[in-house]
Coordinates of C-alpha atoms and ligand atoms in Angstrom, one line a residue:
M1 CA 118.1 97.6 113.9
E2 CA 115.6 94.8 114.9
K3 CA 115.8 91.7 112.8
I4 CA 112.7 90.3 111.1
I5 CA 111.8 86.6 111.1
M6 CA 108.9 85.0 109.2
I7 CA 107.6 81.7 110.3
T8 CA 105.1 79.6 108.4
G9 CA 102.8 77.4 110.5
A10 CA 103.1 79.4 113.7
T11 CA 99.8 78.4 115.2
A12 CA 101.1 75.2 116.8
G13 CA 104.2 73.1 117.5
F14 CA 107.6 74.1 116.3
G15 CA 106.4 77.2 114.5
R16 CA 104.6 78.6 117.6
A17 CA 107.6 77.8 119.9
T18 CA 110.0 79.5 117.3
A19 CA 107.8 82.6 117.2
I20 CA 107.9 82.9 121.0
K21 CA 111.7 82.2 121.2
F22 CA 112.6 84.9 118.7
A23 CA 110.0 87.4 119.9
E24 CA 111.4 87.1 123.5
N25 CA 114.8 87.8 122.1
G26 CA 113.9 91.1 120.4
Y27 CA 113.1 90.0 116.9
K28 CA 110.1 91.3 114.9
V29 CA 108.0 88.3 114.0
I30 CA 105.7 87.5 111.1
I31 CA 103.5 84.7 112.1
T32 CA 101.4 82.8 109.5
G33 CA 98.9 79.9 109.4
R34 CA 95.4 79.0 108.5
R35 CA 93.8 79.1 112.0
K36 CA 93.1 82.9 112.4
E37 CA 92.0 82.7 116.1
R38 CA 95.2 81.0 117.1
L39 CA 97.2 83.7 115.2
D40 CA 95.2 86.4 116.9
D41 CA 95.9 84.8 120.3
L42 CA 99.6 84.5 119.7
E43 CA 99.8 88.0 118.4
K44 CA 98.2 89.2 121.6
E45 CA 100.4 87.1 123.8
L46 CA 103.6 88.3 122.1
S47 CA 102.5 91.9 121.8
A48 CA 101.8 91.9 125.6
K49 CA 105.4 91.0 126.1
G50 CA 106.4 94.1 124.0
A51 CA 107.2 92.2 120.7
K52 CA 106.3 93.6 117.3
V53 CA 104.2 91.1 115.5
L54 CA 102.6 90.9 112.0
S55 CA 100.1 88.1 111.6
L56 CA 99.3 86.8 108.1
N57 CA 96.4 84.4 107.7
F58 CA 97.0 82.2 104.6
D59 CA 97.2 78.6 103.4
V60 CA 100.7 77.9 101.9
R61 CA 99.0 75.8 99.2
K62 CA 97.3 78.8 97.7
R63 CA 99.9 80.0 95.3
Y64 CA 98.3 83.3 94.3
E65 CA 97.3 84.2 97.9
V66 CA 100.9 83.5 99.0
E67 CA 102.2 85.8 96.2
D68 CA 99.7 88.5 96.9
I69 CA 100.1 88.6 100.7
I70 CA 103.9 88.4 100.7
G71 CA 104.0 90.8 97.7
S72 CA 102.1 93.4 99.6
L73 CA 103.9 93.4 102.9
P74 CA 104.1 96.8 104.5
D75 CA 107.5 98.5 103.9
E76 CA 108.5 98.1 107.6
W77 CA 108.1 94.3 107.3
K78 CA 109.7 93.7 103.9
N79 CA 113.3 93.3 105.0
I80 CA 112.9 89.7 106.2
D81 CA 116.2 88.4 107.7
I82 CA 115.1 84.9 108.5
L83 CA 112.4 82.7 106.8
V84 CA 111.4 79.4 108.6
N85 CA 109.6 77.1 106.2
N86 CA 107.9 75.1 108.9
A87 CA 104.3 74.6 107.8
G88 CA 103.8 71.0 107.0
L89 CA 102.0 67.8 108.0
A90 CA 101.7 64.1 107.6
V91 CA 98.3 62.7 106.8
G92 CA 97.6 59.0 107.1
M93 CA 99.9 56.0 107.4
D94 CA 99.3 53.1 105.0
H95 CA 101.1 50.8 102.6
I96 CA 101.5 52.3 99.2
D97 CA 98.8 50.1 97.7
K98 CA 96.2 51.3 100.2
G99 CA 97.1 55.0 100.7
N100 CA 94.5 57.7 100.3
I101 CA 95.4 59.8 97.3
D102 CA 93.8 62.9 98.8
D103 CA 96.1 62.6 101.8
W104 CA 99.1 62.2 99.4
E105 CA 98.1 65.4 97.6
R106 CA 97.7 67.3 100.9
M107 CA 101.2 66.3 101.9
I108 CA 102.8 67.1 98.6
D109 CA 100.9 70.3 98.1
T110 CA 101.8 71.6 101.6
N111 CA 105.2 70.2 102.4
V112 CA 106.7 70.7 98.9
K113 CA 104.7 73.0 96.8
G114 CA 103.7 75.3 99.7
L115 CA 107.3 75.6 100.8
L116 CA 108.3 76.5 97.2
Y117 CA 105.6 79.2 96.9
V118 CA 106.6 80.9 100.1
T119 CA 110.3 80.6 99.2
R120 CA 109.7 82.0 95.7
A121 CA 108.0 85.0 97.2
V122 CA 110.5 85.7 100.1
A123 CA 113.8 84.8 98.5
P124 CA 113.9 87.8 96.1
L125 CA 113.5 90.2 99.0
M126 CA 116.6 88.6 100.6
V127 CA 118.6 88.5 97.3
S128 CA 117.9 92.2 96.7
R129 CA 119.6 92.9 100.1
N130 CA 122.3 90.4 99.7
S131 CA 121.5 88.9 103.1
G132 CA 119.3 86.3 104.7
H133 CA 118.9 82.9 106.3
I134 CA 116.3 80.3 105.3
F135 CA 115.4 77.3 107.5
N136 CA 113.6 74.4 106.0
I137 CA 112.0 72.0 108.4
S138 CA 112.5 68.7 106.9
S139 CA 112.7 65.6 109.1
I140 CA 114.7 62.5 109.8
A141 CA 112.0 61.1 107.4
G142 CA 113.7 63.3 104.8
K143 CA 116.9 61.2 105.2
E144 CA 115.5 57.7 105.9
V145 CA 112.2 55.9 105.1
Y146 CA 109.9 53.7 107.2
E147 CA 107.1 51.3 106.6
N148 CA 103.8 53.2 105.8
G149 CA 105.7 56.5 105.7
N150 CA 106.1 56.5 101.9
V151 CA 104.6 59.8 100.7
Y152 CA 105.4 61.8 103.8
C153 CA 109.0 60.6 103.7
A154 CA 109.2 61.4 99.9
S155 CA 107.9 64.9 100.6
K156 CA 110.5 65.4 103.3
H157 CA 113.3 64.0 101.1
A158 CA 112.2 66.7 98.6
V159 CA 112.6 69.3 101.3
H160 CA 116.1 68.0 102.1
A161 CA 117.0 68.1 98.4
L162 CA 115.6 71.6 98.1
S163 CA 117.6 72.8 101.1
R164 CA 120.8 71.6 99.5
A165 CA 119.9 73.1 96.1
M166 CA 118.9 76.4 97.7
R167 CA 122.2 76.6 99.5
I168 CA 124.0 76.3 96.2
D169 CA 121.7 78.7 94.3
M170 CA 121.9 81.4 97.0
L171 CA 125.6 81.0 97.9
K172 CA 126.6 84.1 95.9
D173 CA 123.7 86.1 97.4
N174 CA 125.1 85.7 100.9
I175 CA 122.0 83.8 102.0
K176 CA 122.4 80.9 104.4
V177 CA 120.2 77.8 104.2
T178 CA 119.8 75.3 107.0
N179 CA 118.0 72.0 106.8
I180 CA 116.5 71.0 110.2
A181 CA 115.8 67.3 110.5
P182 CA 113.9 66.5 113.8
G183 CA 112.9 63.0 115.0
F184 CA 110.0 62.2 117.3
A185 CA 108.6 65.5 118.7
E186 CA 105.3 65.7 120.6
T187 CA 103.3 68.5 119.0
E188 CA 100.0 68.3 117.1
F189 CA 101.8 66.4 114.4
S190 CA 100.5 62.9 115.2
L191 CA 97.0 64.2 116.0
V192 CA 96.9 65.6 112.5
R193 CA 98.4 62.5 111.0
F194 CA 95.8 60.3 112.6
K195 CA 93.0 62.7 111.9
G196 CA 92.1 63.6 115.5
D197 CA 92.6 60.1 117.0
K198 CA 94.1 61.2 120.4
E199 CA 94.8 57.7 121.6
R200 CA 96.7 56.7 118.5
A201 CA 98.6 60.0 118.5
K202 CA 99.6 59.5 122.2
N203 CA 100.8 56.0 121.5
V204 CA 103.4 57.3 119.0
Y205 CA 105.4 58.7 122.0
K206 CA 104.8 55.7 124.3
G207 CA 107.7 54.8 126.6
M208 CA 109.9 57.8 125.5
D209 CA 110.7 61.4 126.4
P210 CA 110.1 62.9 123.0
L211 CA 111.5 66.2 121.8
K212 CA 109.4 69.3 122.7
A213 CA 108.6 72.1 120.3
E214 CA 110.9 74.3 122.3
D215 CA 113.9 72.0 121.7
V216 CA 113.6 72.6 118.0
A217 CA 113.0 76.4 118.5
D218 CA 116.2 76.5 120.5
V219 CA 118.3 74.9 117.8
I220 CA 116.8 77.2 115.1
F221 CA 117.7 80.2 117.4
Y222 CA 121.2 78.8 117.8
C223 CA 121.8 78.3 114.1
A224 CA 120.4 81.8 113.3
N225 CA 122.7 83.5 115.8
L226 CA 126.1 82.1 114.8
P227 CA 128.8 84.5 113.5
A228 CA 128.3 85.7 109.9
H229 CA 131.0 83.4 108.6
V230 CA 129.4 80.2 110.0
C231 CA 126.5 78.2 108.4
I232 CA 125.0 75.0 109.7
N233 CA 123.8 73.4 106.5
E234 CA 122.1 70.5 108.1
L235 CA 121.1 69.7 111.7
E236 CA 119.5 66.4 112.8
I237 CA 117.9 66.4 116.3
T238 CA 116.3 63.4 117.9
P239 CA 115.2 62.5 121.4
A240 CA 118.1 60.8 123.3
I241 CA 116.3 57.5 123.0
Q242 CA 116.1 57.7 119.1
A243 CA 119.2 56.7 117.0
T244 CA 117.6 56.5 113.6
V245 CA 114.1 56.7 112.2
G246 CA 113.4 53.1 113.3
Y247 CA 115.8 52.5 116.2
T248 CA 114.4 53.7 119.5
N249 CA 115.0 52.5 123.1
R250 CA 111.5 52.8 124.5
K251 CA 110.9 52.0 128.1
I252 CA 107.8 49.9 127.7
Ligands
NDP301 P1 101.9 70.8 114.3 O1 100.8 70.1 113.7 O2 102.0 71.1 115.7 O3 102.1 72.3 113.5 C1 102.0 72.3 112.1 C2 101.9 73.8 111.7 O4 101.8 73.8 110.3 C3 100.6 74.4 112.2 O5 100.9 75.8 112.6 C4 99.7 74.5 111.0 O6 98.9 75.7 111.0 C5 100.7 74.6 109.9 N1 100.2 74.2 108.6 C6 99.8 73.0 108.2 N2 99.3 73.0 106.9 C7 99.3 74.3 106.5 C8 98.9 75.0 105.4 N3 98.4 74.4 104.4 N4 99.1 76.4 105.3 C9 99.7 77.0 106.4 N5 100.1 76.4 107.5 C10 99.9 75.1 107.6 O7 103.2 70.0 113.8 P2 104.8 70.3 114.0 O8 105.1 71.6 114.7 O9 105.3 69.0 114.6 O10 105.3 70.3 112.5 C11 106.0 71.4 112.0 C12 106.9 70.9 110.9 O11 107.8 70.0 111.4 C13 106.1 70.1 109.8 O12 106.7 70.4 108.5 C14 106.4 68.7 110.1 O13 106.4 67.8 109.0 C15 107.8 68.8 110.7 N6 108.3 67.7 111.6 C16 107.6 67.3 112.7 C17 108.1 66.3 113.5 C18 107.4 65.8 114.7 O14 107.6 64.7 115.1 N7 106.5 66.6 115.3 C19 109.4 65.7 113.2 C20 110.1 66.2 112.1 C21 109.6 67.2 111.3 P3 97.3 75.8 110.6 O15 96.7 74.4 110.8 O16 96.8 76.8 111.5 O17 97.4 76.2 109.2
8X3_302 C1 108.1 63.4 111.7 C2 109.0 62.4 112.3 O1 109.4 59.9 112.3 O2 107.2 60.6 112.6 O3 108.7 64.0 110.6 O4 108.2 60.8 110.4 S1 108.4 60.8 111.9

């Protein structure tokens, strides 16, 4: 039987690349995000390749919407085998005394609370079948911190802690949990962080060959397709020129 994967934040970056990778490999894919047009376009693109796609248009921060939409999945889409908690963002980059509190709330509400709402809705479906695999997209910013990264790093440290906690809680339910911790990857991430400032966003990746969204999709696919007795609990992936969050060998 075809496996079902649900990916939050499939309208761009890692989520979109992951949806394409799994759809091309015969999975049924549930794609989610706030930008409906992009979901529609992706649904068309994948369906044209013969994939079965369900597109769900919601904001992970809206607790009751998340519960309602996931709670009323059609029967043929309920048996979710893989959940990728990917939707997330950084907004702003300032010292802690100057940060914008609205930006902080957006990051915490999306990266931490949104991930929890989705997990709380999907995990019982997996527990009832005694089977499943949850991927949480954290970051190397979930293992280390950097100047001006304060709240984003804290939100990703929370994701890292939740991955470890979920692994323990769901051990007896035969549900694998994998924490993915990418470093620099050129997606729309920096454009969002710098609120549409293209020049500043481009500069983040100056002098390097950053990760591509497809690199992250490939490792998720690899982890998801290991033998049943193997679980990768954590996977850190950076561009070759990046050793830690702050040590890079840029060619500038
Ligand atoms: P992108 O900005 O390219 O994609 C982010 C995705 O998240 C979009 O599909 C967006 O969809 C979705 N999203 C954001 N907020 C919400 C929300 N409130 N509700 C639903 N969906 C939402 O960034 P990336 O692909 O790079 O980021 C994906 C994840 O990877 C994030 O969690 C990020 O923190 C993490 N990460 C990124 C790294 C990088 O360097 N790029 C490195 C390490 C981790 P829409 O706007 O349509 O809702
Ligand atoms: C994104 C990677 O280093 O920009 O999580 O925080 S970083």
